[in-house]
XYZ file of C-alpha atoms in Angstrom:
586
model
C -160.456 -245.334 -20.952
C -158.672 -244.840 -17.472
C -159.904 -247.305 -15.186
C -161.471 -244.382 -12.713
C -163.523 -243.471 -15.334
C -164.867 -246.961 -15.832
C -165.473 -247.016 -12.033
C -167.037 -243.488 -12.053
C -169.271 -244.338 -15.211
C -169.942 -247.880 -13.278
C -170.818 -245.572 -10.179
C -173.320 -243.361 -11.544
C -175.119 -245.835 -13.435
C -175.229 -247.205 -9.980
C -176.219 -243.869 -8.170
C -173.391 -243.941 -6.273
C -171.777 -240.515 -5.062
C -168.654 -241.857 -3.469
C -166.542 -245.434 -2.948
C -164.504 -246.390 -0.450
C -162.009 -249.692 -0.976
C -159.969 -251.066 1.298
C -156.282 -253.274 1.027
C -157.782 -256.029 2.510
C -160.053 -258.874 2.095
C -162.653 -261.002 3.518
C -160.395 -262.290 6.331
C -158.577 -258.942 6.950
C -155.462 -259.749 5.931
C -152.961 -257.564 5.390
C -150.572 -259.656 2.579
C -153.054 -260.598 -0.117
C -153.849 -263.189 -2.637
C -153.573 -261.761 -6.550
C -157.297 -262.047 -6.707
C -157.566 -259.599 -3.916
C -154.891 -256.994 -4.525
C -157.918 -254.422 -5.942
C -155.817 -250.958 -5.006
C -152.927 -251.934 -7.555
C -155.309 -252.571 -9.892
C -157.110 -248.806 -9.391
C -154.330 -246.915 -9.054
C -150.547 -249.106 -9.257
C -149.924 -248.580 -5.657
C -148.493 -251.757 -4.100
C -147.975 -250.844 -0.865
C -149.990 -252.951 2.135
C -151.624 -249.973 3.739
C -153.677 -248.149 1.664
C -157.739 -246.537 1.419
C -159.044 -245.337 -1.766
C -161.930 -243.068 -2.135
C -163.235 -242.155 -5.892
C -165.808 -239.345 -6.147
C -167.255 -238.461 -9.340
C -164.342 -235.485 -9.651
C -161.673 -236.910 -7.295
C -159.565 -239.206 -6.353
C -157.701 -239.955 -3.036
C -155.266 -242.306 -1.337
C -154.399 -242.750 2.172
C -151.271 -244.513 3.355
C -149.126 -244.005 6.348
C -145.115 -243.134 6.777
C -143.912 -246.310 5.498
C -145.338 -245.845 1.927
C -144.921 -242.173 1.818
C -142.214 -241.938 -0.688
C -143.089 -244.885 -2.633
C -146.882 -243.446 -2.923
C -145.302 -240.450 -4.582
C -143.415 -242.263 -7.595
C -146.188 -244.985 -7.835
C -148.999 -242.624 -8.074
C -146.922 -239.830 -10.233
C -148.949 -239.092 -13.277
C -152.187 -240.345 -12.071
C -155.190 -237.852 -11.074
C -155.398 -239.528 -7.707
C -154.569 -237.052 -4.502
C -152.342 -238.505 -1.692
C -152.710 -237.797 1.490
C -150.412 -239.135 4.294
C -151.884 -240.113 7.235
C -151.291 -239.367 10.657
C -149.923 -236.067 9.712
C -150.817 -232.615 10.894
C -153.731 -230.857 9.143
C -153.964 -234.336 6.764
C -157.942 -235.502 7.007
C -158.983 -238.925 7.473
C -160.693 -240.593 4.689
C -164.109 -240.117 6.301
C -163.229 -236.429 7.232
C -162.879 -235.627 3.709
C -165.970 -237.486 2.534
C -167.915 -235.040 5.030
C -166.332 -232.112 3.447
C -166.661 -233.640 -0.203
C -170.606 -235.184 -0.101
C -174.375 -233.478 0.676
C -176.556 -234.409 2.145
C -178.527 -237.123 -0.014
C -175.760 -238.390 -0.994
C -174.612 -242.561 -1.410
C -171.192 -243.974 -0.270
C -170.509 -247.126 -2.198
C -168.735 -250.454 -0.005
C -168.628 -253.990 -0.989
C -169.599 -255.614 1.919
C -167.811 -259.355 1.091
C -164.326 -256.707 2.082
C -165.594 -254.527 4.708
C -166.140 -255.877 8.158
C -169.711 -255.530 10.481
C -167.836 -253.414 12.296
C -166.376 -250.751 9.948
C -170.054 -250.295 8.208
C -171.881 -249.892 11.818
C -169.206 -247.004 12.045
C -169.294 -245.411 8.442
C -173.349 -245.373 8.865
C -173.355 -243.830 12.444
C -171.239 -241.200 11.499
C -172.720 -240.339 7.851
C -176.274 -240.997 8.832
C -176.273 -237.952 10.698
C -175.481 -236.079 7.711
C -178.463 -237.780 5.279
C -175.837 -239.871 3.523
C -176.563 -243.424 2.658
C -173.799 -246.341 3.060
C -174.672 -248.895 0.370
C -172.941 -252.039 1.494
C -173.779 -254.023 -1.605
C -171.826 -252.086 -4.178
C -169.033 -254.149 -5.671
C -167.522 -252.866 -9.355
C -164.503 -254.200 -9.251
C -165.979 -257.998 -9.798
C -168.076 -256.732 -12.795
C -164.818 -254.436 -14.989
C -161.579 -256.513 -13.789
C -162.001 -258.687 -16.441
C -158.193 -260.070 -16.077
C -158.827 -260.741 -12.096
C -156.480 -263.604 -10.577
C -158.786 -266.451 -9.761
C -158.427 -267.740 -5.858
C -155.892 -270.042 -5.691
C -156.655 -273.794 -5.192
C -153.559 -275.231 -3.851
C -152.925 -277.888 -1.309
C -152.809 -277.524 2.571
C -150.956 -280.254 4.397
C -150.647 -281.065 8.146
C -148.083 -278.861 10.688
C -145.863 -281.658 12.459
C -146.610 -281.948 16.279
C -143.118 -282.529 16.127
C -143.187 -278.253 15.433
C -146.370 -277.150 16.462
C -145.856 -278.860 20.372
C -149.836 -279.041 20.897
C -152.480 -280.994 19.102
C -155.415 -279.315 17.454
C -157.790 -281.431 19.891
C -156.467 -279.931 22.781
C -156.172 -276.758 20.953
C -160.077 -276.909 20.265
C -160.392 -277.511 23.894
C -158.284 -274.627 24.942
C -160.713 -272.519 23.155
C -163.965 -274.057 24.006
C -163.135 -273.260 27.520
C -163.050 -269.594 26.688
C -165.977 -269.292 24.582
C -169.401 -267.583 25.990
C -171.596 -268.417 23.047
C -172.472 -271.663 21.108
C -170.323 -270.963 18.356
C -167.115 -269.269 17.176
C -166.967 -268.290 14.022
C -162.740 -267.677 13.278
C -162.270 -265.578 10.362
C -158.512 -264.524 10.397
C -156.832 -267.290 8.198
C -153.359 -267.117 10.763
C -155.614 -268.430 13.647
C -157.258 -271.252 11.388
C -153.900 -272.613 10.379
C -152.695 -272.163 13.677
C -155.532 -273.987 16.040
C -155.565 -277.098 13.053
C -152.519 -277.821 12.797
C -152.403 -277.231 9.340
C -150.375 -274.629 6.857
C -151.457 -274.030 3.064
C -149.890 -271.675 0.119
C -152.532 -269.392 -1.008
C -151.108 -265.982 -0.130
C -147.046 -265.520 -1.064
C -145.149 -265.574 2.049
C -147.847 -265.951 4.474
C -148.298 -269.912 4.661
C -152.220 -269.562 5.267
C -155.332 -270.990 3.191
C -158.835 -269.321 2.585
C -161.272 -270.820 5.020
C -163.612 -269.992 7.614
C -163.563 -272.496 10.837
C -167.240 -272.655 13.251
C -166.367 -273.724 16.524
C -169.774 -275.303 18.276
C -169.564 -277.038 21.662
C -168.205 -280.005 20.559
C -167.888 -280.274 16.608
C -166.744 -277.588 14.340
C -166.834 -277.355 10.051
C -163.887 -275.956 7.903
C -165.200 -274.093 5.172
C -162.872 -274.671 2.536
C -162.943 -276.006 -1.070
C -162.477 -279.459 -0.902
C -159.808 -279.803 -3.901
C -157.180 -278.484 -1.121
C -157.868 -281.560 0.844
C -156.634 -285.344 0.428
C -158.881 -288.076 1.912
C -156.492 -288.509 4.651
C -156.212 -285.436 5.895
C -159.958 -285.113 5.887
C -160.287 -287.991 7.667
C -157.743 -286.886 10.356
C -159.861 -283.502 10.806
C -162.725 -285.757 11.535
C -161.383 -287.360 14.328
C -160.831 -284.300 15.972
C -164.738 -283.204 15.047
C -163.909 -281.217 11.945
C -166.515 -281.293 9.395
C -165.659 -280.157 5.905
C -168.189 -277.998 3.496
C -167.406 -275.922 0.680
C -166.239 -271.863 0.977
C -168.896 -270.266 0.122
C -171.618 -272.036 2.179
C -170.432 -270.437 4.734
C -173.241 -268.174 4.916
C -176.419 -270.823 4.038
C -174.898 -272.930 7.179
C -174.691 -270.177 9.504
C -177.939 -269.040 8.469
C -179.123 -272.457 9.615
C -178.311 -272.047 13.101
C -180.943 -273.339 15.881
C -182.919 -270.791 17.023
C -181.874 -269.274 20.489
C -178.327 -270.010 19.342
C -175.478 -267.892 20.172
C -172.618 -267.098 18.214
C -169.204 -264.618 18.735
C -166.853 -263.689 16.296
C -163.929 -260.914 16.104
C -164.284 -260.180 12.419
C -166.948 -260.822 10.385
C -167.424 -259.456 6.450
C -170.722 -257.450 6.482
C -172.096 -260.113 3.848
C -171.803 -262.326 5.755
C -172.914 -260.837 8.978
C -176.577 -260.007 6.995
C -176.645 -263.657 6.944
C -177.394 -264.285 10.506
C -181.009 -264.722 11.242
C -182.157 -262.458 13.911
C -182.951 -265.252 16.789
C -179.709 -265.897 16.592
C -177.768 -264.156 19.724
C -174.510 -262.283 18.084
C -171.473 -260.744 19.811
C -167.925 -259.360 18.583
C -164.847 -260.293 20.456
C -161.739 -260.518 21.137
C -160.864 -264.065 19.588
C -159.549 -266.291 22.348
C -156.965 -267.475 19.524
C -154.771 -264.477 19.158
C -153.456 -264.730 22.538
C -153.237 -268.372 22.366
C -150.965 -268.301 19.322
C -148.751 -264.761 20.566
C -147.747 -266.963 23.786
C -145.217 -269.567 22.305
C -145.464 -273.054 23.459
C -142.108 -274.926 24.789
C -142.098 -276.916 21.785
C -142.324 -273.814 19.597
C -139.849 -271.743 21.327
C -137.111 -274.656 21.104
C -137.789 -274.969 17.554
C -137.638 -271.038 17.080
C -134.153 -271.001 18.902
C -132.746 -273.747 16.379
C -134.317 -271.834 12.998
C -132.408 -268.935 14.672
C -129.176 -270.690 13.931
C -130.157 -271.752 10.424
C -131.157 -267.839 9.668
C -128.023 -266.954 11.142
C -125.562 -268.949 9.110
C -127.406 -267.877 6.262
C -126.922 -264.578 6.699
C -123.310 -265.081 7.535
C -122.660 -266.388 4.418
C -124.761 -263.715 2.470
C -122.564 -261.396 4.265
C -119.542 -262.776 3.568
C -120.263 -263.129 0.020
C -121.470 -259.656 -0.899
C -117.804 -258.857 1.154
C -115.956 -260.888 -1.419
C -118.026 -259.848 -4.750
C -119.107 -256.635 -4.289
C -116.046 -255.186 -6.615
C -115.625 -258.170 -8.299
C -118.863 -259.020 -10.091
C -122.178 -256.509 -10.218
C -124.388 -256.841 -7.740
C -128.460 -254.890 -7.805
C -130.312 -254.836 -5.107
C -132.306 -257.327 -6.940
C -129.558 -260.081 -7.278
C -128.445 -259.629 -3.733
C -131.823 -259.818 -2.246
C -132.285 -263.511 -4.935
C -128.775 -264.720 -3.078
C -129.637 -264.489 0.417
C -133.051 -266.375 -0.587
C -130.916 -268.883 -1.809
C -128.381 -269.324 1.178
C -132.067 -269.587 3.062
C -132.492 -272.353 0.885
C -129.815 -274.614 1.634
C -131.254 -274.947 4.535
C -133.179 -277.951 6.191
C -137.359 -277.123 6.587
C -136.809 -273.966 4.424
C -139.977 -273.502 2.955
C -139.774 -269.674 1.580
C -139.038 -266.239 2.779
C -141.991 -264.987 5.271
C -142.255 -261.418 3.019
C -140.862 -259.461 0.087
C -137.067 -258.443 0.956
C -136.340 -255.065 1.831
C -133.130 -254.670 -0.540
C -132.549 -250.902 -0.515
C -129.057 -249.295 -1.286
C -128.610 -245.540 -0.603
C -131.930 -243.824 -1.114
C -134.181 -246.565 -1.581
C -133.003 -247.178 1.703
C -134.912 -244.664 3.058
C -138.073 -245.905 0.972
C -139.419 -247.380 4.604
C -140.985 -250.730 2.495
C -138.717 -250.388 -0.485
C -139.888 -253.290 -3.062
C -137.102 -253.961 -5.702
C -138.128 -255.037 -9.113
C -135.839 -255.375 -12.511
C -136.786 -251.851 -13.356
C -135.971 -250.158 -10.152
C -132.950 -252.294 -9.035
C -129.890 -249.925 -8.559
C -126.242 -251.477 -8.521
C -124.556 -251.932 -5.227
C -121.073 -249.974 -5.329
C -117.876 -250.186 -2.836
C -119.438 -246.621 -1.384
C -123.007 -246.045 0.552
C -125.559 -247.603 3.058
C -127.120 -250.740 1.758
C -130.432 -251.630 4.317
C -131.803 -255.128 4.064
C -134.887 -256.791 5.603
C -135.434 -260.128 5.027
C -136.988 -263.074 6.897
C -137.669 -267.014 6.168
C -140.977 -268.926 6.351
C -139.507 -272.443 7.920
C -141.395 -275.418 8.904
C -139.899 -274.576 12.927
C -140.572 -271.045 12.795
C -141.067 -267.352 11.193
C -137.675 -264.959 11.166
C -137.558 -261.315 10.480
C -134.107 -259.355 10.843
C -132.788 -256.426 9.555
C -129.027 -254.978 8.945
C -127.790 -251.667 7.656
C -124.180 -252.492 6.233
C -121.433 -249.854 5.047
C -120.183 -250.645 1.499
C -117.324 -248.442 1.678
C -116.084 -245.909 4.674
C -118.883 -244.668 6.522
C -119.202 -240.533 7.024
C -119.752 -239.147 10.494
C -123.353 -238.083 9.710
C -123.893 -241.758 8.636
C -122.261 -243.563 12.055
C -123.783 -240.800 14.207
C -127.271 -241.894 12.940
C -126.741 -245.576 13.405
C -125.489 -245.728 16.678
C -128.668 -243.351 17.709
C -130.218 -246.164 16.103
C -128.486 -249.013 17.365
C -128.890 -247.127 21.184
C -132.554 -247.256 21.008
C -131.734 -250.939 19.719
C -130.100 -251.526 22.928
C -132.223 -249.482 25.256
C -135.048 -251.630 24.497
C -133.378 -254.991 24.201
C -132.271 -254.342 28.189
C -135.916 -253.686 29.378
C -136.990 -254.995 32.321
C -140.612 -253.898 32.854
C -143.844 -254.886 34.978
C -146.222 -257.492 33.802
C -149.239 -255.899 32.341
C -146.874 -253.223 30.702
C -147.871 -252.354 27.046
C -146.376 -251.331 23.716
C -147.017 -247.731 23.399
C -144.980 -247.553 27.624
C -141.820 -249.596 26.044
C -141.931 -247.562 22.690
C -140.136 -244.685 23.365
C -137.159 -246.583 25.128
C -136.223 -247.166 21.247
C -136.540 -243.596 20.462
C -135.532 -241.592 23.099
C -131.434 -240.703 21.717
C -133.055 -239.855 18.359
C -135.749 -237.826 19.860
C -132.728 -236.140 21.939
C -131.456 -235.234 18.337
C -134.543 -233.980 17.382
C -134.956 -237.309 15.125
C -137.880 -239.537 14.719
C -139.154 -242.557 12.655
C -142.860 -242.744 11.220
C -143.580 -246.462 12.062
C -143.780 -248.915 14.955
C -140.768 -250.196 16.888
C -142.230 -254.040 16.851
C -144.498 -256.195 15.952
C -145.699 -260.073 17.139
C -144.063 -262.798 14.929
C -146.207 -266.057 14.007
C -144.807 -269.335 14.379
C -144.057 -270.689 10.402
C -147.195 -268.076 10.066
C -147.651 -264.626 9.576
C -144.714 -262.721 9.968
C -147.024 -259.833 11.705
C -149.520 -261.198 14.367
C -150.695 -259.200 16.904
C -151.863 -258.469 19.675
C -148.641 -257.552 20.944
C -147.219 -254.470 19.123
C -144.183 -251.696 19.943
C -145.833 -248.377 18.680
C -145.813 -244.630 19.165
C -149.602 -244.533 20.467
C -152.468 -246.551 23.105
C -154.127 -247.298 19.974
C -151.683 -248.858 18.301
C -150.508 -251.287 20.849
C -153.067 -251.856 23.918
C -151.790 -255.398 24.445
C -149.900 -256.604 27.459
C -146.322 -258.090 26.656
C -146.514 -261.811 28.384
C -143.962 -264.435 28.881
C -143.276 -266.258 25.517
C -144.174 -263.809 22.948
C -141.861 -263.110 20.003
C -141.325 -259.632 18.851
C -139.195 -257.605 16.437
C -136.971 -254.667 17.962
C -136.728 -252.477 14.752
C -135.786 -248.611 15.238
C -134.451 -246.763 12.280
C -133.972 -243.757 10.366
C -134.462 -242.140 7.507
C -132.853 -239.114 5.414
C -134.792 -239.102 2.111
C -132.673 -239.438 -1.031
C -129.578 -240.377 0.961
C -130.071 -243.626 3.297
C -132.021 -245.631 5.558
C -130.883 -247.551 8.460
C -132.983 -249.824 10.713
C -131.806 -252.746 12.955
C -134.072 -254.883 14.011
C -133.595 -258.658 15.949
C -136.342 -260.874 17.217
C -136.903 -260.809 20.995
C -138.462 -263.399 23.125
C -140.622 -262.135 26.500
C -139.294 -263.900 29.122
C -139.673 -263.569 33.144
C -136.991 -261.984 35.137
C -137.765 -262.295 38.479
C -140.273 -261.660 41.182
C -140.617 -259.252 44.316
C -142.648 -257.558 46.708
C -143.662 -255.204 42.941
C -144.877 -258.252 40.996
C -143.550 -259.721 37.979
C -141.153 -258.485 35.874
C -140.285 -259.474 31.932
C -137.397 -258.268 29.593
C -136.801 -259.508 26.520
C -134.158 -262.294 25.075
C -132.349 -261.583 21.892
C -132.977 -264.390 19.471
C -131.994 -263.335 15.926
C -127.825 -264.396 15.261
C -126.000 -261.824 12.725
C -123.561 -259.309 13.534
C -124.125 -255.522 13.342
C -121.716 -254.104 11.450
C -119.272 -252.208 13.839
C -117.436 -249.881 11.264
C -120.725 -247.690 11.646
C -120.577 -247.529 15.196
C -119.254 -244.152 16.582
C -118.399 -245.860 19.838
C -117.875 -242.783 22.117
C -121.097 -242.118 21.952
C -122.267 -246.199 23.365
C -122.416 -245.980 27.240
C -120.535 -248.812 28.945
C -123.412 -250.508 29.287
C -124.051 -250.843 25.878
C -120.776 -251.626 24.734
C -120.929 -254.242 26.793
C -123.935 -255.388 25.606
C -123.120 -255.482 22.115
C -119.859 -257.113 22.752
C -122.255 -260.210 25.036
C -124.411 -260.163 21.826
C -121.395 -260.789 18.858
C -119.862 -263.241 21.697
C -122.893 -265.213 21.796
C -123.493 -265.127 17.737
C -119.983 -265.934 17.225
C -119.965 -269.568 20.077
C -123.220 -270.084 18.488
C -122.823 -270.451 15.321
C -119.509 -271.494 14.374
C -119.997 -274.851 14.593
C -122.198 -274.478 11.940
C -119.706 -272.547 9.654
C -116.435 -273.609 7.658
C -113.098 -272.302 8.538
C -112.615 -269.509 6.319
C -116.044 -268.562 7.640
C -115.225 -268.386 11.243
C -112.255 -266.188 10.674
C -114.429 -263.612 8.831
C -117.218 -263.636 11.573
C -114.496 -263.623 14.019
C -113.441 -260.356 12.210
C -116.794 -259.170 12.599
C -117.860 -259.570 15.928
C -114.089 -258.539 17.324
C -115.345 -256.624 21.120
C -115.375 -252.883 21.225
C-alpha cells in the first residue's frame, strides 16, 4: 500500500480531515537528523524546504525556487501536487486548506515539530472558519516502522584557543539581556555556541540535541547523558551547568516556582502545553543569535587562517580536475569526493559544513543539485561545471562557490557570468550606513541582470556560523523586508552568492564569504562595507571583459593579487605557476 494511503487510512481512523508536516524538527532546524527527515519518507523529496499537506483526496508540496526542478523529477510519478511558492497565482499551504476544508472540519499537527507560534497562527486563522487544529496528531511515529533512531554520539569541548570567549562569560553576556527568570534556548547552533561545546548528531552541522534553561545564576543541559564523559560534566558544573536527561525537559519546566518568568524564541507546542499557567511566558528574540552573528577577535583571526587552508584546497582541486579531466573520467560524484579529500589534508578538518553542490551543465541549473551514483553525469572537456562546497573546521565554517568552463566558453555563457560576477562585485564594494538591512543591499547583486531582464529565485547571502551552522541568521541578503529585517553590524560573516540559471543548459553562481567591517565615520554616522575573505580564483576565460567597468576590473585584478601573495607560500612550485596562470590581471 502507498504510504499516503496508510497516512489517510491512519487519518480517518483518527478523524482527521487534513495534515500538515513540516521539514523541520523540534529545534527548527533546517539540516536534519535521519530520524527526523519525515518528508522523504512521505513523498522522496530531499530537498530542505518543503510543507506537505495530505487530504483524504490530495496531496500537495510546497517548496521554493531552489528545489523547483528537483521537486519535479523527485516527485514524478507520485499523486502528490507541487506547487512553487512565491509565485504568481501559486496559494500558500493554508490558502489552499481554506479552499479544500468545511467548516467542521480537523487539521492534523504533531505538536513535538510545530512551534507555539505556528499553531497560535494556524488556529486564529482556521477558527474563524469552524475548523479544528489538533496539535496532538502524530502518524508518522506509529507506521515508520524503519525510523532512524536519534543518534547518541559524543560531544566534546570547543578550544578557547578557537572559540576566543569562555562559556562563563558567555552565560553572563546573556544573563544581562534577559527580562525573565529563565531562558529556555531551543535552537541547537546557539547551545553549542554559548557552551563551548560541538557534537555530531546532524551531518554537516556540528550540533547535538539538547535543550539549555538559563535561570539567574545556574542553568541545566537537557541532554542524554551517554554523550557526556565525567569530565566534561564536571567542567559544565563549574560554570553552573546542571545535566538531566532529554526528555525531562518538560516535567522540569513544569516545575517552575510559581510567579516565575520564563522567555524563549522557539518553543515546540508540546512542550509549550507544559508550562503551568502561574508561570509568566514571553517569545523573543534570543539574545544569542546576535551574540554568535558578531564574530569575536579570536574567531575572526581563526576564520582568516581556515580561509587559507580552504583556499589551497581548492587550488589544488582545481588544478587537478585541469590535469585529469581528459585523461581519466571524472562524475560529478568523484569530483565533488576529491575536493573533500584535498579538505582533508588539512590541519582541524573535521568535515564539509553541507552536501556539495557538484552540478555539470544542467544540473547546474538544479539551484541545490544533490549528486548521487545514479544521477552523477561525466564531466567532459566542453560545458559549465558549478560547484558549491564548504568545510566544517575546528577554526571556522567556509562556503564558496565557482562556475568553471571545461572547454571554450560561448558568448551567451560569458555574457551571463560576468552579469553575474558584476552583481558579485557591486556588492562586494558596498559601503552602506549602519542600521542598513538585507533586503536595501540585495538588489546591488542584481541590478545588471535585472537590466537584462534576468533574475535568480533565491537570496544573495546568508550569516555563516563559526565551525557551526553553515546558515545562521539574523543577518540575511534577500529579495524582500521579510526575508532579511536584520541590521548588517561590524564582524558578521556573510556569503555574496548571485547566480543564474537557464534550465537544461547551465547554472552559474559565485559566491565568497564577506566579513562586515567599519569604514569610517562622519558628520552621516557609521559606515560598513564588506571584506572579501574566501581565496580561489574566478575563472577569467568566462569573463567578457568589455562589459567590467574599470572599477571592477580593477577590483578583480586586487582580489586574484591578494589570493595569489596569499597563498603561495602555502603551495608547491608547479602550483604557483598554474595559479599564477590563473589570476594573470585583466
Amino acid at each position: 500500500m502507498d504510504i499516503l494511503d496508510v497516512i489517510r487510512s491512519h487519518m480517518e481512523h483518527a478523524g482527521i480531515d487534513a495534515c500538515i508536516f513540516f521539514n523541520k524538527d523540534p529545534h527548527q532546524n533546517k539540516y536534519l537528523a535521519d530520524h527526523w527527515k519525515i518528508i522523504p519518507w512521505l513523498t522522496g523529496f530531499t530537498g530542505s524546504n518543503a510543507t506537505v499537506v495530505i487530504t483524504a483526496t490530495k496531496a500537495g508540496l510546497w517548496t521554493d525556487f531552489r528545489y523547483f526542478i528537483q521537486a519535479e523529477q523527485q516527485l514524478a510519478g507520485r499523486d502528490i501536487t507541487l506547487f512553487k511558492a512565491g509565485l504568481a497565482d501559486v496559494p500558500t499551504h493554508v490558502e489552499w486548506l481554506q479552499s479544500e476544508l468545511k467548516k467542521g472540519s480537523q487539521i492534523g499537527v504533531d505538536g513535538h515539530v510545530f512551534t507555539n507560534h505556528t499553531v497560535m497562527g494556524l488556529e486564529k486563522t482556521f477558527s474563524k472558519l469552524g475548523i479544528r487544529i489538533n496539535s496532538s496528531y502524530d502518524p508518522v511515529t506509529e507506521l515508520w516502522s524503519k525510523r532512524p533512531v536519534l543518534p547518541t554520539k559524543k560531544i566534546f569541548e570547543h578550544d578557547i584557543a578557537f572559540a576566543g570567549v569562555e562559556r562563563a562569560d558567555k552565560l553572563s553576556q546573556v544573563r544581562e539581556q534577559m527580562n525573565t527568570d529563565y531562558l529556555l534556548l531551543t535552537a541547537l547552533d546557539q547551545i553549542a555556541w554559548i557552551l563551548n561545546l560541538r557534537g555530531q548528531d546532524i551531518s554537516f552541522n556540528p550540533v547535538f540535541f539538547s535543550y539549555l534553561l538559563i535561570g539567574p545564576e545556574e542553568g541545566t543541559l537537557f541532554i542524554e547523558a551517554e554523550k557526556l564523559d565525567q569530565e566534561l560534566i564536571q567542567t559544565l558544573a563549574e560554570a553552573g551547568i546542571q545535566i538531566a536527561p532529554y526528555e525531562s525537559v518538560a516535567t522540569h519546566i513544569s516545575s517552575l516556582a510559581e510567579g516565575s518568568s520564563l522567555s524563549w524564541e522557539n518553543i515546540p507546542e508540546s512542550l509549550f502545553m507544559s508550562i503551568p499557567e502561574q508561570i509568566s511566558t514571553s517569545q523573543i528574540n534570543s539574545p544569542v543569535t546576535l551574540l554568535k552573528a558578531v564574530k569575536n577577535e579570536v574567531e575572526i583571526s581563526n576564520i582568516r587562517k581556515v580561509m587559507i587552508k580552504d583556499g589551497v584546497a581548492l587550488v589544488k582541486f582545481l588544478i587537478w580536475l585541469a590535469e585529469n579531466l581528459e585523461k581519466t573520467p571524472i562524475t560529478e560524484l568523484t569530483a565533488a569526493q576529491q575536493l573533500e579529500a584535498f579538505r582533508s589534508e588539512q590541519t582541524g578538518f573535521v568535515t564539509n559544513s553541507f552536501q556539495t553542490i557538484s552540478g555539470y551543465n544542467g544540473h547546474g541549473a538544479i539551484v541545490h543539485y544533490a549528486v548521487t551514483e545514479e544521477t552523477a553525469s561525466t564531466l567532459e572537456p566542453t560545458g559549465l561545471y558549478l560547484l558549491d562546497s564548504g568545510g566544517q573546521y575546528l577554526n571556522g565554517t567556509t562556503d564558496i562557490t565557482r562556475t568553471v568552463a571545461l572547454g571554450s566558453p560561448n558568448k551567451q555563457q560569458k555574457k551571463d557570468f560576468t552579469l553575474v560576477l558584476k552583481g558579485h562585485i557591486r556588492l562586494a564594494l558596498a559601503i552602506y550606513p549602519e542600521g542598513t538591512k538585507g533586503y536595501q543591499l540585495d538588489s546591488l547583486a542584481r541590478e545588471a541582470l535585472w537590466r537584462e531582464q534576468l533574475n535568480y529565485g533565491h537570496g544573495t547571502g546568508h550569516g555563516v556560523g563559526f565551525f557551526l551552522n553553515v546558515h545562521e541568521g539574523p543577518q540575511n541578503l534577500g529579495a524582500s523586508g521579510g526575508y532579511s529585517m536584520a541590521s548588517f553590524k561590524e564582524g558578521m560573516l556573510t556569503s555574496n552568492e548571485p547566480g543564474i540559471y537557464r534550465e537544461g543548459q547551465y547554472g552559474i553562481r559565485i559566491e565568497n564569504l564577506v566579513l562586515t567591517v567599519n569604514k569610517g565615520e562622519s558628520e552621516f554616522g557609521t559606515f560598513l562595507g564588506f571584506e572579501t575573505l574566501s581565496l580561489c580564483p574566478i575563472d577569467t576565460s568566462l569573463v567578457e571583459r568589455s562589459m567590467l567597468t574599470e572599477e571592477e576590473r580593477k577590483w578583480l585584478n586586487t582580489y586574484h593579487r591578494h589570493v595569489f601573495e596569499t597563498l603561495v607560500p602555502h603551495l608547491t612550485t608547479s602550483e604557483e605557476r598554474w595559479l599564477s596562470e590563473a589570476t594573470m590581471p585583466l
